[in-house]
Coordinates of C-alpha atoms in Angstrom, one line a residue:
Chain S
M1 CA -20.8 24.6 23.5
R2 CA -23.6 26.8 24.9
T3 CA -25.6 24.0 26.4
T4 CA -24.2 21.6 29.0
V5 CA -27.1 19.2 28.7
G6 CA -26.0 15.6 28.5
A7 CA -22.4 16.2 29.3
G8 CA -20.1 13.3 28.4
V9 CA -21.1 10.6 25.9
G10 CA -24.8 10.8 26.5
W11 CA -27.1 12.9 24.3
A12 CA -30.1 14.8 25.4
P13 CA -33.0 14.6 23.0
A14 CA -33.7 18.3 22.9
V15 CA -30.3 19.6 21.8
S16 CA -30.3 22.1 19.0
R17 CA -29.1 21.1 15.6
R18 CA -26.1 23.3 15.8
S19 CA -24.7 21.9 19.0
L20 CA -25.4 18.4 17.8
R21 CA -23.1 18.9 14.9
L22 CA -20.3 20.6 16.7
R23 CA -19.9 18.6 19.8
P24 CA -16.4 17.4 20.0
R25 CA -16.3 16.1 23.5
G26 CA -18.3 13.0 23.3
V27 CA -17.0 12.1 19.9
G28 CA -13.5 12.7 21.0
L29 CA -13.8 9.6 23.2
Y30 CA -14.1 7.5 20.0
L31 CA -10.6 8.7 19.1
L32 CA -9.1 7.7 22.4
P33 CA -8.3 4.0 21.8
A34 CA -6.7 4.5 18.5
A35 CA -4.8 7.6 19.8
L36 CA -3.4 5.7 22.8
F37 CA -2.4 2.7 20.7
L38 CA -0.7 4.8 18.1
A39 CA 1.0 7.0 20.8
V40 CA 2.8 3.9 22.2
L41 CA 3.4 1.8 19.1
A42 CA 3.8 4.5 16.3
L43 CA 4.5 7.9 17.8
Y44 CA 7.0 6.7 20.4
P45 CA 9.0 4.7 17.8
F46 CA 8.9 7.8 15.6
I47 CA 10.3 9.9 18.4
E48 CA 12.9 7.3 19.1
L49 CA 13.9 7.4 15.5
I50 CA 14.6 11.1 15.7
H51 CA 16.4 10.6 19.0
M52 CA 18.6 8.0 17.4
S53 CA 19.4 10.3 14.4
V54 CA 20.9 12.9 16.8
S55 CA 22.8 10.3 18.8
Q56 CA 25.8 8.0 18.3
V57 CA 24.4 4.5 18.1
S58 CA 26.1 1.4 16.9
S59 CA 25.8 -2.3 17.8
D60 CA 28.0 -1.6 20.9
N61 CA 25.5 0.7 22.7
I62 CA 22.2 -0.1 21.0
F63 CA 20.9 -1.3 24.4
G64 CA 22.9 1.2 26.4
D65 CA 23.2 5.0 26.6
W66 CA 23.1 7.0 23.4
P67 CA 25.5 10.0 23.5
F68 CA 24.0 13.1 22.0
I69 CA 25.8 14.5 18.9
G70 CA 23.2 16.9 17.6
T71 CA 22.8 17.3 13.9
A72 CA 26.4 16.3 13.2
G73 CA 25.3 12.7 12.2
V74 CA 22.7 13.9 9.8
Q75 CA 25.1 16.4 8.2
A76 CA 27.8 13.8 7.9
V77 CA 25.6 11.2 6.3
A78 CA 24.0 13.7 3.9
V79 CA 27.4 14.4 2.1
T80 CA 28.4 10.8 1.6
A81 CA 28.5 9.3 -1.9
D82 CA 26.1 6.5 -0.9
F83 CA 23.6 9.1 0.2
R84 CA 23.9 11.1 -3.0
E85 CA 23.6 7.9 -5.2
A86 CA 20.5 6.8 -3.2
A87 CA 18.9 10.3 -3.5
V88 CA 19.4 10.1 -7.3
N89 CA 18.0 6.6 -7.4
S90 CA 15.0 7.7 -5.3
L91 CA 14.3 10.5 -7.8
I92 CA 14.4 8.1 -10.7
Y93 CA 12.4 5.5 -8.9
V94 CA 9.7 8.0 -7.8
G95 CA 9.6 9.6 -11.2
L96 CA 9.0 6.3 -12.9
V97 CA 6.4 5.0 -10.5
V98 CA 4.4 8.2 -10.5
G99 CA 4.8 9.0 -14.3
V100 CA 4.2 5.5 -15.6
G101 CA 1.6 4.7 -12.8
L102 CA -0.5 7.7 -13.5
G103 CA 0.0 7.8 -17.3
G104 CA -0.8 4.1 -17.6
G105 CA -3.8 4.5 -15.2
L106 CA -5.2 7.4 -17.2
A107 CA -4.8 5.5 -20.5
A108 CA -6.4 2.4 -19.0
A109 CA -9.3 4.3 -17.5
L110 CA -10.0 5.9 -20.9
V111 CA -9.8 2.5 -22.6
L112 CA -12.2 1.0 -20.1
W113 CA -14.4 4.1 -19.7
R114 CA -17.3 3.3 -22.0
G115 CA -17.7 -0.2 -20.7
G116 CA -17.9 -3.2 -23.1
P117 CA -18.0 -6.9 -22.7
L118 CA -14.5 -7.4 -21.4
S119 CA -13.9 -4.1 -19.5
G120 CA -15.3 -5.4 -16.2
F121 CA -13.2 -8.5 -16.3
T122 CA -10.1 -6.5 -17.3
L123 CA -10.6 -4.1 -14.4
A124 CA -11.0 -7.0 -12.0
L125 CA -7.9 -8.7 -13.3
M126 CA -5.9 -5.4 -13.0
V127 CA -7.1 -4.7 -9.5
F128 CA -6.1 -8.2 -8.4
S129 CA -2.5 -7.4 -9.1
W130 CA -2.9 -4.3 -7.0
A131 CA -4.5 -6.4 -4.2
L132 CA -1.7 -9.0 -4.2
P133 CA 1.1 -8.2 -1.7
G134 CA 4.2 -6.6 -3.1
L135 CA 6.0 -9.7 -1.8
I136 CA 4.2 -12.0 -4.3
N137 CA 4.3 -9.6 -7.2
G138 CA 8.0 -9.1 -6.5
V139 CA 8.8 -12.8 -6.5
D140 CA 6.7 -13.3 -9.6
W141 CA 8.4 -10.5 -11.5
R142 CA 11.9 -11.5 -10.3
F143 CA 11.5 -14.7 -12.3
L144 CA 9.6 -13.1 -15.2
L145 CA 12.7 -10.8 -15.6
D146 CA 15.2 -13.6 -15.3
P147 CA 17.0 -14.5 -18.5
R148 CA 14.9 -17.7 -18.5
G149 CA 11.7 -15.8 -17.7
M150 CA 8.7 -14.4 -19.6
V151 CA 10.1 -11.1 -20.9
D152 CA 13.3 -12.5 -22.4
T153 CA 11.4 -15.5 -23.8
I154 CA 9.0 -13.2 -25.6
L155 CA 11.8 -11.1 -26.8
S156 CA 13.7 -14.1 -28.1
V157 CA 10.8 -14.7 -30.6
A158 CA 12.0 -11.4 -32.1
R159 CA 15.6 -12.7 -31.9
V160 CA 16.5 -10.2 -29.2
P161 CA 19.4 -11.6 -27.2
P162 CA 18.6 -12.1 -23.4
I163 CA 18.7 -8.9 -21.4
Y164 CA 19.8 -9.1 -17.7
W165 CA 17.1 -6.8 -16.4
L166 CA 18.0 -7.2 -12.7
V167 CA 21.8 -7.1 -13.2
E168 CA 23.1 -4.7 -15.8
G169 CA 23.8 -1.0 -15.0
R170 CA 20.8 1.2 -14.3
L171 CA 18.4 -1.5 -15.5
P172 CA 17.7 -3.1 -12.1
L173 CA 16.5 0.2 -10.7
V174 CA 14.3 0.9 -13.7
S175 CA 13.0 -2.6 -13.8
V176 CA 11.9 -2.6 -10.1
A177 CA 10.4 0.8 -10.5
L178 CA 8.4 -0.3 -13.6
V179 CA 7.1 -3.4 -11.7
N180 CA 6.1 -1.1 -8.9
A181 CA 4.4 1.2 -11.4
W182 CA 2.6 -1.9 -12.8
T183 CA 0.9 -2.3 -9.4
V184 CA 0.1 1.4 -9.2
V185 CA -1.6 1.5 -12.6
P186 CA -4.7 -0.4 -11.5
F187 CA -5.2 1.9 -8.5
A188 CA -4.9 5.0 -10.6
T189 CA -7.2 3.4 -13.2
L190 CA -9.9 2.9 -10.5
V191 CA -9.7 6.5 -9.3
F192 CA -9.6 8.0 -12.8
R193 CA -12.5 5.7 -13.8
A194 CA -14.6 7.0 -10.9
A195 CA -13.8 10.6 -11.9
L196 CA -14.7 9.9 -15.6
L197 CA -18.0 8.3 -14.6
D198 CA -18.8 11.4 -12.5
M199 CA -18.3 13.6 -15.5
P200 CA -21.3 15.6 -16.6
G201 CA -22.8 13.8 -19.5
E202 CA -24.4 16.9 -21.0
V203 CA -21.0 18.6 -21.5
L204 CA -19.6 15.5 -23.3
A205 CA -22.8 15.1 -25.4
A206 CA -22.6 18.8 -26.3
A207 CA -19.0 18.5 -27.5
E208 CA -20.0 15.5 -29.7
V209 CA -23.0 17.5 -31.1
D210 CA -20.6 20.4 -31.9
G211 CA -18.5 18.0 -33.9
A212 CA -15.5 17.7 -31.6
R213 CA -13.2 14.8 -32.4
P214 CA -12.4 12.4 -29.6
R215 CA -8.9 13.8 -29.3
Q216 CA -10.3 17.3 -28.9
T217 CA -12.8 16.3 -26.3
L218 CA -10.0 14.6 -24.4
R219 CA -7.7 17.6 -24.5
Y220 CA -10.1 20.5 -24.0
I221 CA -12.8 18.9 -21.8
V222 CA -11.9 15.7 -20.1
L223 CA -8.3 16.5 -19.1
P224 CA -9.2 19.9 -17.5
L225 CA -12.0 18.2 -15.6
L226 CA -9.6 15.6 -14.3
R227 CA -7.2 18.1 -13.0
P228 CA -8.1 17.8 -9.3
T229 CA -8.0 14.0 -9.6
I230 CA -4.6 14.1 -11.2
L231 CA -3.3 16.4 -8.5
V232 CA -4.4 14.2 -5.6
L233 CA -3.2 11.0 -7.3
T234 CA 0.2 12.5 -8.0
I235 CA 0.8 13.4 -4.4
L236 CA -0.6 10.1 -3.1
S237 CA 1.6 8.0 -5.4
L238 CA 4.6 10.3 -4.7
L239 CA 4.3 9.6 -1.0
Y240 CA 3.8 5.9 -1.7
A241 CA 6.7 5.6 -4.1
F242 CA 9.1 7.5 -1.9
K243 CA 8.7 5.1 1.0
S244 CA 8.4 2.0 -1.2
F245 CA 10.6 -0.8 0.1
D246 CA 9.3 -4.4 -0.4
F247 CA 9.8 -4.5 -4.2
I248 CA 13.4 -3.6 -3.9
Y249 CA 13.9 -6.0 -0.9
I250 CA 12.5 -8.9 -2.9
M251 CA 13.7 -8.2 -6.4
T252 CA 17.3 -6.9 -6.0
F253 CA 18.0 -6.2 -2.3
G254 CA 19.3 -2.8 -3.4
G255 CA 21.9 -4.4 -5.7
P256 CA 23.9 -5.3 -7.6
G257 CA 26.2 -3.3 -5.3
T258 CA 24.1 -0.2 -4.5
A259 CA 22.7 0.1 -8.1
S260 CA 19.1 0.0 -6.9
T261 CA 19.4 1.3 -3.4
T262 CA 16.9 4.1 -2.8
L263 CA 16.8 6.3 0.4
P264 CA 14.6 4.1 2.5
F265 CA 16.6 1.1 1.5
L266 CA 19.9 2.8 2.2
S267 CA 18.5 3.6 5.7
Y268 CA 17.7 -0.1 6.1
R269 CA 21.1 -1.3 4.8
L270 CA 23.0 1.1 7.1
A271 CA 21.2 -0.1 10.1
F272 CA 20.9 -3.8 9.4
E273 CA 23.9 -4.6 7.2
I274 CA 26.7 -2.6 8.9
Y275 CA 24.9 -1.8 12.1
K276 CA 25.4 2.0 11.9
F277 CA 22.0 2.5 13.5
S278 CA 22.3 6.3 13.9
D279 CA 23.4 6.7 10.3
G280 CA 20.4 4.6 9.2
A281 CA 18.1 6.8 11.4
A282 CA 19.6 10.0 10.0
V283 CA 18.9 8.9 6.4
A284 CA 15.3 8.0 7.5
V285 CA 14.9 11.4 9.1
I286 CA 16.1 13.2 6.0
T287 CA 13.9 11.1 3.8
L288 CA 10.9 11.9 6.1
G289 CA 11.7 15.6 5.9
L290 CA 11.5 15.4 2.1
I291 CA 8.2 13.4 2.4
I292 CA 6.7 15.8 4.9
L293 CA 7.4 18.7 2.5
M294 CA 5.3 16.8 -0.1
A295 CA 2.6 15.9 2.4
L296 CA 2.1 19.5 3.2
V297 CA 1.5 20.2 -0.4
Y298 CA -1.0 17.4 -0.4
L299 CA -2.9 18.7 2.6
R300 CA -3.1 22.1 1.1
S301 CA -4.4 20.7 -2.2
V302 CA -7.0 18.5 -0.4
H303 CA -8.1 21.5 1.7
R304 CA -8.6 23.5 -1.4
E305 CA -10.6 20.8 -3.1
E306 CA -12.8 20.3 -0.1
R307 CA -13.6 24.0 0.0
A308 CA -14.2 24.2 -3.7
Chain V
M1 CA -15.7 3.1 -35.1
T2 CA -12.0 4.1 -34.5
R3 CA -12.8 4.7 -30.9
S4 CA -14.1 1.2 -30.4
L5 CA -11.1 -0.2 -32.2
V6 CA -8.7 1.7 -29.9
A7 CA -10.7 0.6 -26.9
R8 CA -10.6 -3.1 -28.1
T9 CA -6.9 -3.0 -28.8
G10 CA -6.3 -1.3 -25.4
T11 CA -8.4 -3.8 -23.5
G12 CA -6.6 -6.7 -25.2
L13 CA -3.2 -5.1 -24.3
L14 CA -4.3 -4.7 -20.7
I15 CA -5.4 -8.3 -20.4
L16 CA -2.0 -9.5 -21.7
L17 CA -0.1 -7.1 -19.5
Y18 CA -2.0 -8.2 -16.3
G19 CA -3.0 -11.7 -17.2
L20 CA 0.2 -13.1 -18.7
P21 CA 2.4 -12.6 -15.6
F22 CA 0.0 -14.7 -13.5
V23 CA -0.3 -17.4 -16.3
W24 CA 3.4 -17.5 -16.4
L25 CA 3.6 -17.8 -12.6
V26 CA 1.3 -20.8 -12.5
A27 CA 2.9 -22.3 -15.6
T28 CA 6.4 -22.1 -14.0
S29 CA 5.1 -23.8 -10.9
L30 CA 3.9 -26.7 -13.1
K31 CA 7.3 -27.2 -14.8
S32 CA 10.0 -29.6 -14.0
D33 CA 13.5 -28.1 -13.3
T34 CA 14.8 -29.1 -16.6
E35 CA 12.0 -27.5 -18.5
I36 CA 12.6 -24.2 -16.7
F37 CA 16.1 -24.2 -18.1
S38 CA 15.1 -25.1 -21.6
A39 CA 13.0 -21.9 -21.9
T40 CA 9.9 -23.6 -23.4
G41 CA 7.6 -20.7 -22.7
L42 CA 4.0 -21.9 -22.2
I43 CA 4.4 -25.2 -24.2
F44 CA 5.5 -27.9 -21.8
E45 CA 4.4 -31.1 -20.1
P46 CA 2.8 -30.0 -16.8
T47 CA 3.9 -31.8 -13.6
I48 CA 2.8 -31.2 -10.0
A49 CA 6.2 -32.3 -8.7
A50 CA 6.9 -28.8 -7.3
Y51 CA 3.7 -28.9 -5.4
Q52 CA 4.4 -32.4 -4.1
T53 CA 7.7 -31.0 -2.8
V54 CA 6.6 -27.8 -1.2
V55 CA 3.1 -28.6 0.0
N56 CA 3.8 -30.3 3.3
S57 CA 2.8 -29.9 6.9
D58 CA 5.3 -27.0 7.4
L59 CA 3.8 -25.0 4.6
L60 CA 0.2 -25.5 5.8
H61 CA 1.4 -24.6 9.3
A62 CA 2.9 -21.4 7.8
C63 CA -0.5 -20.7 6.2
V64 CA -2.2 -21.1 9.5
N65 CA 0.3 -18.7 11.1
S66 CA -0.4 -16.2 8.3
A67 CA -4.1 -16.5 8.9
I68 CA -3.7 -15.9 12.6
I69 CA -1.5 -12.8 12.1
A70 CA -3.6 -11.4 9.3
A71 CA -6.9 -12.0 10.9
G72 CA -5.7 -10.7 14.3
T73 CA -4.3 -7.6 12.7
T74 CA -7.5 -7.0 10.7
L75 CA -9.7 -7.4 13.8
L76 CA -7.6 -5.2 16.0
T77 CA -7.2 -2.5 13.3
L78 CA -10.9 -2.3 12.7
V79 CA -11.8 -2.2 16.3
L80 CA -9.5 0.8 16.8
A81 CA -9.9 2.5 13.4
T82 CA -13.7 2.5 13.0
P83 CA -14.6 4.7 16.0
A84 CA -11.5 6.9 15.3
A85 CA -12.6 7.4 11.6
Y86 CA -16.1 8.2 12.7
A87 CA -14.8 10.8 15.2
L88 CA -12.6 12.4 12.6
A89 CA -15.6 12.6 10.3
R90 CA -17.8 14.3 12.9
V91 CA -15.6 16.7 14.7
K92 CA -14.4 19.8 13.0
G93 CA -11.5 22.2 13.6
L94 CA -8.0 21.8 15.1
L95 CA -8.5 18.3 16.4
V96 CA -9.3 17.0 12.9
N97 CA -6.3 18.7 11.3
V98 CA -3.9 17.5 14.0
G99 CA -5.4 14.0 13.8
L100 CA -5.3 13.7 10.1
G101 CA -1.9 15.3 10.0
S102 CA -0.4 12.8 12.4
L103 CA -2.0 9.9 10.6
I104 CA -0.5 11.0 7.3
L105 CA 2.9 11.5 9.0
L106 CA 2.8 8.0 10.4
Q107 CA 1.5 6.6 7.1
I108 CA 4.4 8.0 5.2
T109 CA 7.1 6.8 7.6
P110 CA 9.2 4.1 5.8
Q111 CA 8.5 0.8 7.5
P112 CA 12.2 -0.1 8.2
A113 CA 12.7 3.1 10.1
T114 CA 10.3 1.7 12.8
L115 CA 12.1 -1.6 13.3
I116 CA 14.6 -0.7 16.0
P117 CA 12.2 1.3 18.2
L118 CA 9.5 -1.3 17.9
Y119 CA 12.0 -4.0 18.7
R120 CA 12.7 -2.2 22.0
V121 CA 9.0 -1.6 22.8
L122 CA 8.0 -5.2 22.1
G123 CA 11.1 -6.4 24.0
G124 CA 10.1 -4.4 27.0
W125 CA 6.7 -6.2 27.0
N126 CA 8.3 -9.6 26.5
L127 CA 6.4 -9.9 23.2
L128 CA 9.4 -10.5 20.9
G129 CA 9.2 -13.9 19.3
T130 CA 5.4 -14.0 19.6
Q131 CA 2.7 -13.6 17.0
L132 CA 0.9 -11.1 19.3
G133 CA 3.9 -8.9 19.0
V134 CA 3.8 -9.1 15.2
V135 CA 0.0 -8.4 15.3
L136 CA 0.6 -5.2 17.4
A137 CA 3.4 -4.0 15.1
D138 CA 1.3 -4.7 11.9
T139 CA -1.7 -2.9 13.5
A140 CA 0.5 0.1 14.3
L141 CA 1.6 0.1 10.7
L142 CA -1.8 -0.2 9.1
L143 CA -4.1 1.7 11.5
P144 CA -3.4 5.1 10.1
F145 CA -4.1 3.8 6.5
C146 CA -7.3 2.1 7.7
V147 CA -8.7 5.3 9.3
L148 CA -7.9 7.2 6.1
I149 CA -9.8 4.6 4.0
I150 CA -12.9 4.4 6.2
R151 CA -13.3 8.1 7.1
P152 CA -14.8 9.2 3.7
F153 CA -17.6 6.6 4.2
F154 CA -18.6 8.3 7.4
L155 CA -18.4 11.7 5.8
S156 CA -20.9 10.5 3.2
V157 CA -23.5 9.6 5.9
P158 CA -26.1 12.5 6.0
Q159 CA -26.2 14.2 9.3
E160 CA -30.0 14.1 9.3
V161 CA -29.9 10.4 9.7
E162 CA -28.1 10.7 13.0
E163 CA -30.1 13.7 14.1
A164 CA -33.3 11.6 13.7
G165 CA -31.8 9.0 16.0
V166 CA -30.8 11.5 18.6
V167 CA -34.2 13.1 18.5
D168 CA -35.7 9.7 19.1
G169 CA -33.7 9.6 22.3
A170 CA -31.0 7.1 21.3
S171 CA -27.6 7.6 23.0
R172 CA -24.6 8.6 20.9
W173 CA -23.2 5.1 21.1
R174 CA -26.5 3.6 19.9
V175 CA -26.7 6.0 17.0
F176 CA -23.1 5.0 16.0
W177 CA -23.6 1.3 16.5
Q178 CA -27.2 0.8 15.2
I179 CA -27.6 3.5 12.6
V180 CA -24.2 4.7 11.3
L181 CA -22.3 1.4 11.2
P182 CA -24.9 -0.5 9.2
I183 CA -24.9 2.2 6.5
T184 CA -21.1 2.3 6.3
L185 CA -20.6 -1.5 6.3
N186 CA -19.3 -1.3 2.7
G187 CA -16.5 1.0 3.8
I188 CA -15.6 -1.1 6.8
A189 CA -15.5 -4.2 4.6
T190 CA -13.3 -2.4 2.1
G191 CA -10.9 -1.4 4.9
A192 CA -10.9 -4.9 6.3
T193 CA -10.2 -6.5 2.9
I194 CA -7.2 -4.2 2.2
I195 CA -5.8 -4.6 5.7
F196 CA -6.1 -8.4 5.6
F197 CA -4.3 -8.5 2.2
I198 CA -1.4 -6.3 3.4
A199 CA -1.0 -8.1 6.7
W200 CA -1.0 -11.4 4.8
G201 CA 2.0 -10.3 2.7
E202 CA 3.8 -8.4 5.5
F203 CA 7.3 -10.0 6.0
L204 CA 9.7 -7.4 7.5
Y205 CA 8.2 -7.3 11.0
A206 CA 7.6 -11.0 11.0
I207 CA 11.1 -11.8 9.9
T208 CA 12.6 -9.4 12.5
F209 CA 10.4 -10.0 15.5
L210 CA 9.9 -13.8 15.2
S211 CA 12.7 -16.3 15.9
D212 CA 11.0 -19.7 16.0
P213 CA 10.5 -21.1 12.5
A214 CA 7.4 -22.8 13.7
Q215 CA 5.8 -19.4 14.1
Y216 CA 6.7 -18.0 10.6
P217 CA 4.0 -16.9 8.3
I218 CA 4.2 -17.9 4.6
S219 CA 5.5 -14.5 3.7
V220 CA 8.6 -15.1 5.7
L221 CA 9.2 -18.5 4.0
I222 CA 9.1 -16.6 0.6
A223 CA 11.2 -13.6 1.7
G224 CA 13.7 -15.8 3.5
Q225 CA 14.4 -18.0 0.5
I226 CA 14.4 -15.3 -2.2
G227 CA 17.9 -14.1 -1.3
M228 CA 19.6 -17.5 -1.5
Y229 CA 21.6 -18.5 -4.5
G230 CA 20.3 -21.2 -6.8
I231 CA 16.6 -20.7 -6.1
R232 CA 14.5 -23.6 -7.3
W233 CA 12.1 -21.5 -9.3
S234 CA 9.4 -24.1 -9.8
N235 CA 9.2 -24.6 -6.0
M236 CA 9.3 -20.9 -5.3
M237 CA 6.5 -20.3 -7.8
A238 CA 4.5 -23.1 -6.3
I239 CA 4.8 -21.5 -2.8
A240 CA 3.8 -18.1 -4.4
V241 CA 0.7 -19.7 -5.9
V242 CA -0.3 -21.3 -2.6
A243 CA 0.2 -17.9 -0.9
S244 CA -2.0 -16.2 -3.5
L245 CA -4.9 -18.6 -3.2
P246 CA -6.5 -17.1 -0.1
I247 CA -6.2 -13.7 -1.5
L248 CA -7.8 -14.8 -4.8
A249 CA -10.6 -16.5 -2.8
I250 CA -11.4 -13.3 -0.8
Y251 CA -10.9 -11.1 -3.8
A252 CA -13.6 -13.1 -5.7
F253 CA -16.1 -11.9 -3.2
T254 CA -14.9 -8.4 -2.6
H255 CA -13.6 -7.0 -5.9
R256 CA -16.7 -4.9 -6.6
L257 CA -16.4 -3.5 -3.1
L258 CA -12.8 -2.6 -3.7
R259 CA -13.5 -1.2 -7.1
D260 CA -16.1 1.3 -5.7
G261 CA -14.6 1.8 -2.3
L262 CA -11.0 2.7 -3.2
A263 CA -12.0 5.5 -5.5
L264 CA -14.1 7.0 -2.8
G265 CA -11.4 6.8 -0.2
S266 CA -8.7 8.4 -2.2
V267 CA -10.4 11.2 -4.0
R268 CA -11.7 12.8 -0.8

């Protein structure tokens, strides 16, 4: 900021290249509308959420005063059986969405990598299911997993008796997670595909000339080159899966009982089924704490990639 | 030889895995109630009875409501997100880190956690029960995401292009408006498409903040009926097909944009 020429938004024609690039003041104004909007409609609600989690709030005083109770509420809710079950459910859910989503995405990207007559169509078909709202995919799969639906009908050809995917034991949680993963796969495919297309052709050609088999090329050349992509996708899908909500809402509503209730859904149920607003907020705050931990890892990894 | 065999089998599998659910969705919407129970798979006598039942003025009205909410959200989000994304691509240092950090923090907040505070804010402005209120809530939900999608496109604009404009005496605003924006149109269109799709399917804010059924978007019709016992599946699937059509229509024009734009946005 050595020159004060053209203070404000205006730009003098004779500024040096250096100051042109590093001038935050004028450009900062471009941030202002979004910043103001988010401050009122996103940051303030966020602070209210934290406020609620350290207060005693039920349906009696939701519109009145909120007595301060400190971290007692957060501590109390964290030791309940419901919370523990939801935490375990969240782990299973996130693990399945990330594992199946990325594994499936990598496999699909490798299959579609070299092109071919149907690969463009296939990709477009897959990305369509990503583009559809979770609401519609959820409704569709809720019926597909019904005993009269697609999956059991296909299985019945092999004389498998009907399976109650959204009712029995841990199956509902696993089913919803797999459906969610089904919509993550196309996104992962796109990102992996872009990384594969960016790969240096000479290296791959050299491997082929040296007589490497496809499996060896994949293991020793392609996968190591994909490392940064895998890292970024892992964190992105982790963050996404942890807060995922609409598939559970539409397909099982957390049930039967609490069998498919994850942490964000527990927070919702506490607040809107039994009106324990501060307990719901406490669960949300704990969930956020966990997510922030992961986000920090993400920021660090991105930072490292950008520097590399 | 074996590679092409693996690729062909894999492609076939993917087409089944991603095509069949939609085929089944449409097929179910064309079945009579009795045929749904008799588990006839894809061999049945199609009937448009379900469509005749569900496609009425109420459903079309809900589609119009969805269009208003989704288009309003997309417009407002873009107006706010585009300059912000540009700024975050051009400024360096603490401001960017704080900016991106807060955006990611908001982006990862589970949506239900914002319901009660937003209810109070919108209530204070007398916007509960209005579609404008839902548009504001949806915009707050999607703005961070939109900035994160669009920013990489601004990052990829060479500084020299802008410097040339500045040297020619153009104001910063003109450089942004007349030089940078046209180059990054693809990124903005990518962001717009994704925001529109998500806003079209958003139901939690709409179901919470709206009270008059005449204002409900189609997503609320679906989400509201899904929890009830004895769902008429053919009707439900017919509504789902109707709700998917606008997305399909837009997707037909934008899928190449999404294919290339999404990878750019997430890898950076």
